[in-house]
Short mmCIF file of C-alpha atoms in Angstrom, two decimals:
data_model
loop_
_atom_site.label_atom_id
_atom_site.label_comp_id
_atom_site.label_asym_id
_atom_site.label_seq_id
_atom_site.Cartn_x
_atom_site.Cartn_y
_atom_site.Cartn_z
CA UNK A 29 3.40 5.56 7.34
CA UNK A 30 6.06 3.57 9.53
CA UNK A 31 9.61 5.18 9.27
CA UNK A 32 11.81 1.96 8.25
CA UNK A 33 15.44 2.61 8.41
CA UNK A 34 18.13 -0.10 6.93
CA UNK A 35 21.76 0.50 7.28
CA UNK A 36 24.14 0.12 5.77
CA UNK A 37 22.51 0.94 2.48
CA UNK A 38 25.59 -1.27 0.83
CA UNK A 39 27.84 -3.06 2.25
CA UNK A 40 30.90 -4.77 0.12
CA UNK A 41 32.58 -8.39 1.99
CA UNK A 42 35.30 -10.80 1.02
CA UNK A 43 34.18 -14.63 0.68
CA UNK A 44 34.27 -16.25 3.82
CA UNK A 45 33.96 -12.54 5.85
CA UNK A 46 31.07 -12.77 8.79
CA UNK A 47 28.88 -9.73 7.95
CA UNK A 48 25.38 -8.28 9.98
CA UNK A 49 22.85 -5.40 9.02
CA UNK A 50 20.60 -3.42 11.24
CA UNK A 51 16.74 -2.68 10.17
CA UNK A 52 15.01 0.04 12.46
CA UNK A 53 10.88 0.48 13.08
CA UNK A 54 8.71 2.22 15.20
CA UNK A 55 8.67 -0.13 18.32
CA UNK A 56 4.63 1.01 18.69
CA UNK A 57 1.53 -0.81 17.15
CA UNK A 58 4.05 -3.25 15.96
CA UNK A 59 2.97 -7.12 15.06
CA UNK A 60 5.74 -8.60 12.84
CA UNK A 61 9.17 -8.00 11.29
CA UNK A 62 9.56 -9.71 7.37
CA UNK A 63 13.24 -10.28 6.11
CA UNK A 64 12.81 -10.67 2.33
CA UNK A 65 16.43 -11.67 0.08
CA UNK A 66 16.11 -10.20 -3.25
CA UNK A 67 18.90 -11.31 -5.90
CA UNK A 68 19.15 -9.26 -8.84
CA UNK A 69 16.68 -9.92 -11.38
CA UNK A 70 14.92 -12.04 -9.36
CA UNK A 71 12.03 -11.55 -6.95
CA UNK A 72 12.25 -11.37 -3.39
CA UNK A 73 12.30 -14.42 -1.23
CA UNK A 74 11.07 -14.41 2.43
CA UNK A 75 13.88 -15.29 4.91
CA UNK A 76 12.30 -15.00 8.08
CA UNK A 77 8.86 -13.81 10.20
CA UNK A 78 9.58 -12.90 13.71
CA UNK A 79 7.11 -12.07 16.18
CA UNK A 80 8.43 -11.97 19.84
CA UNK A 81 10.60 -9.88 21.33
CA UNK A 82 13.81 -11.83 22.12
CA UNK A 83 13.61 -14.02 18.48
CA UNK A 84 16.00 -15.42 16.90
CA UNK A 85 15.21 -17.58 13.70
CA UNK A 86 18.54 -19.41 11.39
CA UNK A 87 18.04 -20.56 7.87
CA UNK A 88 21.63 -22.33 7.19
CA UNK A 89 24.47 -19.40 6.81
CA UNK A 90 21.59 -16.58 7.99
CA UNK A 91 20.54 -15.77 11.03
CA UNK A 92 17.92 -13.11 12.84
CA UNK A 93 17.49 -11.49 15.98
CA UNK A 94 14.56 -9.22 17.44
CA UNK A 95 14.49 -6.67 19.60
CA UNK A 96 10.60 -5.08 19.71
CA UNK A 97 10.66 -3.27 23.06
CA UNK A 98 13.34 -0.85 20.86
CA UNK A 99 12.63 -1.55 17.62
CA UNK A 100 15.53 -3.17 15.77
CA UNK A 101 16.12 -6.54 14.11
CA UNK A 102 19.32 -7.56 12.88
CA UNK A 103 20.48 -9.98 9.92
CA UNK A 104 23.29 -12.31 10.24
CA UNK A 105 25.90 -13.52 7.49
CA UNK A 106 28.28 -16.34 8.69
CA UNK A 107 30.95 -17.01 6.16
CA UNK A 108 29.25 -14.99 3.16
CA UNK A 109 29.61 -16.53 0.13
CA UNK A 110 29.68 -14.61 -3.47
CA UNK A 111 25.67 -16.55 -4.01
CA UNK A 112 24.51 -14.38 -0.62
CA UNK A 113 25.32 -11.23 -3.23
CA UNK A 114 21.89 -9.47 -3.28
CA UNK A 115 19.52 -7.24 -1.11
CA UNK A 116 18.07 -7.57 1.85
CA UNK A 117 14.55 -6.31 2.98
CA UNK A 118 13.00 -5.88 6.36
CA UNK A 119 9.44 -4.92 6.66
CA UNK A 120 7.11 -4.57 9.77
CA UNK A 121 4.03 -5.48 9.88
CA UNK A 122 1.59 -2.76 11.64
CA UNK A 123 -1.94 -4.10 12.29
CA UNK A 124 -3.10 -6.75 14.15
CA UNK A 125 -3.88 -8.55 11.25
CA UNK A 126 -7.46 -9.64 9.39
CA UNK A 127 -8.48 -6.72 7.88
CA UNK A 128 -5.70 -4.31 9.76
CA UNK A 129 -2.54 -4.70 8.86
CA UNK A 130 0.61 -2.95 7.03
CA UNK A 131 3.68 -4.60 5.63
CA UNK A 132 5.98 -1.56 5.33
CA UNK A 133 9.15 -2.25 3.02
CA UNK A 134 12.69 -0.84 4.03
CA UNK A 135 14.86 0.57 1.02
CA UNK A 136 17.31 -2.63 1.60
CA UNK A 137 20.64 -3.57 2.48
CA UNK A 138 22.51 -4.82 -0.86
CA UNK A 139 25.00 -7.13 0.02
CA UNK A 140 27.84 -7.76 -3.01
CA UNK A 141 30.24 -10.84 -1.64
CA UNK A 142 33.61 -10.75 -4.04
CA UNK A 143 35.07 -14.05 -4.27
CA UNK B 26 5.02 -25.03 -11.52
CA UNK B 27 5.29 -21.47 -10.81
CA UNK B 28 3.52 -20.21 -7.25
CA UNK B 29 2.62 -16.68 -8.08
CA UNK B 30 2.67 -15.75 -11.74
CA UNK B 31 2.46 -13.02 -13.59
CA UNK B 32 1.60 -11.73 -16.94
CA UNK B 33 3.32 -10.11 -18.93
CA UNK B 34 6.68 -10.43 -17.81
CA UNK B 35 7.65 -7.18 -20.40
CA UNK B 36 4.99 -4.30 -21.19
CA UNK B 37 5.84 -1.26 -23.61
CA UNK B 38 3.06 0.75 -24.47
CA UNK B 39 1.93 4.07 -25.62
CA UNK B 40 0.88 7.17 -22.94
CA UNK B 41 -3.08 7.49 -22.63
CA UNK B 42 -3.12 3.57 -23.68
CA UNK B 43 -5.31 0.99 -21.12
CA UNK B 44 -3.46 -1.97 -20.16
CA UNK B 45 -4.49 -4.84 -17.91
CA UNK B 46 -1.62 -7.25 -15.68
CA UNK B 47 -2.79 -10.30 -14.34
CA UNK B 48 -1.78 -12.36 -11.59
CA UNK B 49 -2.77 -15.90 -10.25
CA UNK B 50 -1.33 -18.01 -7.30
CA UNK B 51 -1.25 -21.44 -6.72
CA UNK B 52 -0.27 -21.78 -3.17
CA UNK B 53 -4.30 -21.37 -1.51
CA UNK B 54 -3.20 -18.15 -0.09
CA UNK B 55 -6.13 -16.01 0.78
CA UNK B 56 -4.52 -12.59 0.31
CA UNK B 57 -3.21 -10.94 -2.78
CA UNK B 58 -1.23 -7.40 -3.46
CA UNK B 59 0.32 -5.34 -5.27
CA UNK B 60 3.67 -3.76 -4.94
CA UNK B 61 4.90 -1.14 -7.35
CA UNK B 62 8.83 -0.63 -7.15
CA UNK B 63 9.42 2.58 -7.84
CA UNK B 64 12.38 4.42 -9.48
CA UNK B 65 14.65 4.31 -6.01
CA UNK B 66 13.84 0.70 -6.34
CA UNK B 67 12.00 1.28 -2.98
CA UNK B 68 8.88 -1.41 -2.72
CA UNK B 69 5.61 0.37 -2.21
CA UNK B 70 2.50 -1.65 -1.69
CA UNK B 71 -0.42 -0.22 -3.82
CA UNK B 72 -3.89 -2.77 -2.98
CA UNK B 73 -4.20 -6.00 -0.74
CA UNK B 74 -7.12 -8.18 -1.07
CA UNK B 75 -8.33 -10.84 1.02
CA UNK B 76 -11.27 -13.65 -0.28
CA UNK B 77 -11.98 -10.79 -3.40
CA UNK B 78 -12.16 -7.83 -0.62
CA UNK B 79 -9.92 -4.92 -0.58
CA UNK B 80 -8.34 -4.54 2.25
CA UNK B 81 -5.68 -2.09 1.77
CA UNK B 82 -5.52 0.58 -0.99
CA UNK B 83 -2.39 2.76 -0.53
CA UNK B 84 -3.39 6.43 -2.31
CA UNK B 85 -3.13 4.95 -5.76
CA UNK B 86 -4.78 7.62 -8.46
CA UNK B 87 -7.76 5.84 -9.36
CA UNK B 88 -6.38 5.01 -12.85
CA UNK B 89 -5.66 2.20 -11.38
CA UNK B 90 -8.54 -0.48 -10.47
CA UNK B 91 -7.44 -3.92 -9.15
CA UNK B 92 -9.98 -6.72 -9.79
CA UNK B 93 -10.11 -10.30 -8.15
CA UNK B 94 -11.94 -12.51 -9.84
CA UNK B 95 -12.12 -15.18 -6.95
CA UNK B 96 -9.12 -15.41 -4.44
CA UNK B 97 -6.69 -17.08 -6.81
CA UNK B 98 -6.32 -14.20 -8.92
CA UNK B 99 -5.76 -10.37 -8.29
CA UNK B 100 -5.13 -8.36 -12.03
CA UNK B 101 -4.02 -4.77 -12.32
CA UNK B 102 -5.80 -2.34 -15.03
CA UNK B 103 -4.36 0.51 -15.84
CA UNK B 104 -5.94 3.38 -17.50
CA UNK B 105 -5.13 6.23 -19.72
CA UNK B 106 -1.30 5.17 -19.07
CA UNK B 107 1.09 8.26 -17.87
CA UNK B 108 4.85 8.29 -18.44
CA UNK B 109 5.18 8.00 -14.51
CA UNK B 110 3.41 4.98 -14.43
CA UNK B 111 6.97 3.44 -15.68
CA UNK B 112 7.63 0.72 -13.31
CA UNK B 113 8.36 -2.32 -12.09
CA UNK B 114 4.98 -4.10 -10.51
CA UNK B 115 5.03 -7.23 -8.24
CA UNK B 116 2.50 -9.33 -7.47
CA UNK B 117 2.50 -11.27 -4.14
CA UNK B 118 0.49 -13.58 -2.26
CA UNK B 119 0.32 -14.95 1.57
CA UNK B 120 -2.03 -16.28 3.96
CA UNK B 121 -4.07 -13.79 6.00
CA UNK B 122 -1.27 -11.76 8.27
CA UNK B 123 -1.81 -12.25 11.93
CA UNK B 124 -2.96 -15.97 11.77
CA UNK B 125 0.66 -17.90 11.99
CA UNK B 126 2.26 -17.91 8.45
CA UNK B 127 2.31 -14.70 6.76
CA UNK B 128 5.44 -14.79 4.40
CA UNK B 129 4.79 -13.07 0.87
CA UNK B 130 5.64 -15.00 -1.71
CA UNK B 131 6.00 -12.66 -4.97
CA UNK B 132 5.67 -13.23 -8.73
CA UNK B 133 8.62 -12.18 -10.89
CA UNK B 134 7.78 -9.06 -12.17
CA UNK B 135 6.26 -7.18 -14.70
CA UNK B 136 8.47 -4.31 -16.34
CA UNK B 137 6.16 -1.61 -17.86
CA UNK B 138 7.66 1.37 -20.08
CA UNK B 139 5.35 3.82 -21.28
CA UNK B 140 6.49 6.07 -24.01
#
């Protein structure tokens, strides 16, 4: 079972405050790092799929970066805004793929922007 | 039209009772799972399937049988119900991981009490 560390577990910003999180994974027999936003009462949304070491992927405000060869990614908030309120998943992907593979859920970061 | 949806969204039932969920996608994703969020509101994955196969099932008592009709659909029975069973279950689909665009895309949910 892959040992998937998110921190900070919560994290509390003002509107318009630049925020970042940190998901850890094993660095070995690793294929792919998921970033999933999950708003309350909702389900969760993929962000981002990075592969390569060195990565970097923006979706508007949100940004991710990859670092494989020591096994972090982090998640980017420019200028949160009190709709980014919610939490946010990483999850590697162990396994080659086809009929090996593992997607292994963090615990999240949840994210509550006050206005 | 919904991409991955799931019935029912609400499920209160009796312990010992049998009760099916059922999920379909619409996207022509060739792999299906099930998640199980459990009372930390951590996301465990319980089966994957891929074209009707099982690929991945995650030490789930086998109370639990997923069945895939053909590769659009992936439903969850559930038998002689237990009060831990109490959960939240997601359904999700993707295209096969390893072969370019993996992102799950989930259903919204199905909230199961048992008394």
């Amino acid at each position: 079972i892959l040992n998937v560390e998110q921190s900070p577990q919560s994290l509390h910003v003002q509107e318009g405050d630049s925020t970042n999180f940190t998901c850890s994974f094993p660095s070995s027999n690793f294929y792919a790092l998921h970033w999933y936003r999950w708003e309350t009462a909702k389900s969760p949304e993929a962000l981002f799929v990075m592969t390569l070491n060195g990565d970097e992927k923006k979706k508007g405000r949100i940004s991710a970066t990859l670092n494989t060869k020591e096994g972090y990614s982090y998640l980017y908030i420019k200028g949160s805004q009190p709709e980014d309120s919610a939490t946010y998943l990483c999850a590697p992907r162990s396994g080659s793929g086809g009929s090996n593979y593992k997607l292994t859920f963090g615990k999240g970061t949840l994210l509550t922007v006050n206005p | 039209d919904t991409a991955v949806s799931q019935t029912p969204k609400y499920l209160v039932t009796q312990m010992g009772n049998d009760k099916s969920i059922k999920c379909e996608q619409n996207l022509g994703h060739d792999t299906m799972y099930w998640y199980k969020q459990d009372s930390k509101k951590f996301l465990k994955i319980m089966f994957s399937y891929n074209n009707k196969e099982l690929i991945i099932n995650e030490t789930v008592p086998n109370r639990f049988s997923p069945k895939s009709p053909d590769k659009a659909h992936l439903n969850l029975h559930i038998n002689s119900l237990e009060l831990g069973d109490s959960a939240v279950y997601f359904c999700a689909s993707s295209h096969l991981p390893g072969q370019g665009n993996e992102k799950l895309f989930f259903g919204s949910g199905t909230q199961l009490s048992v008394l």
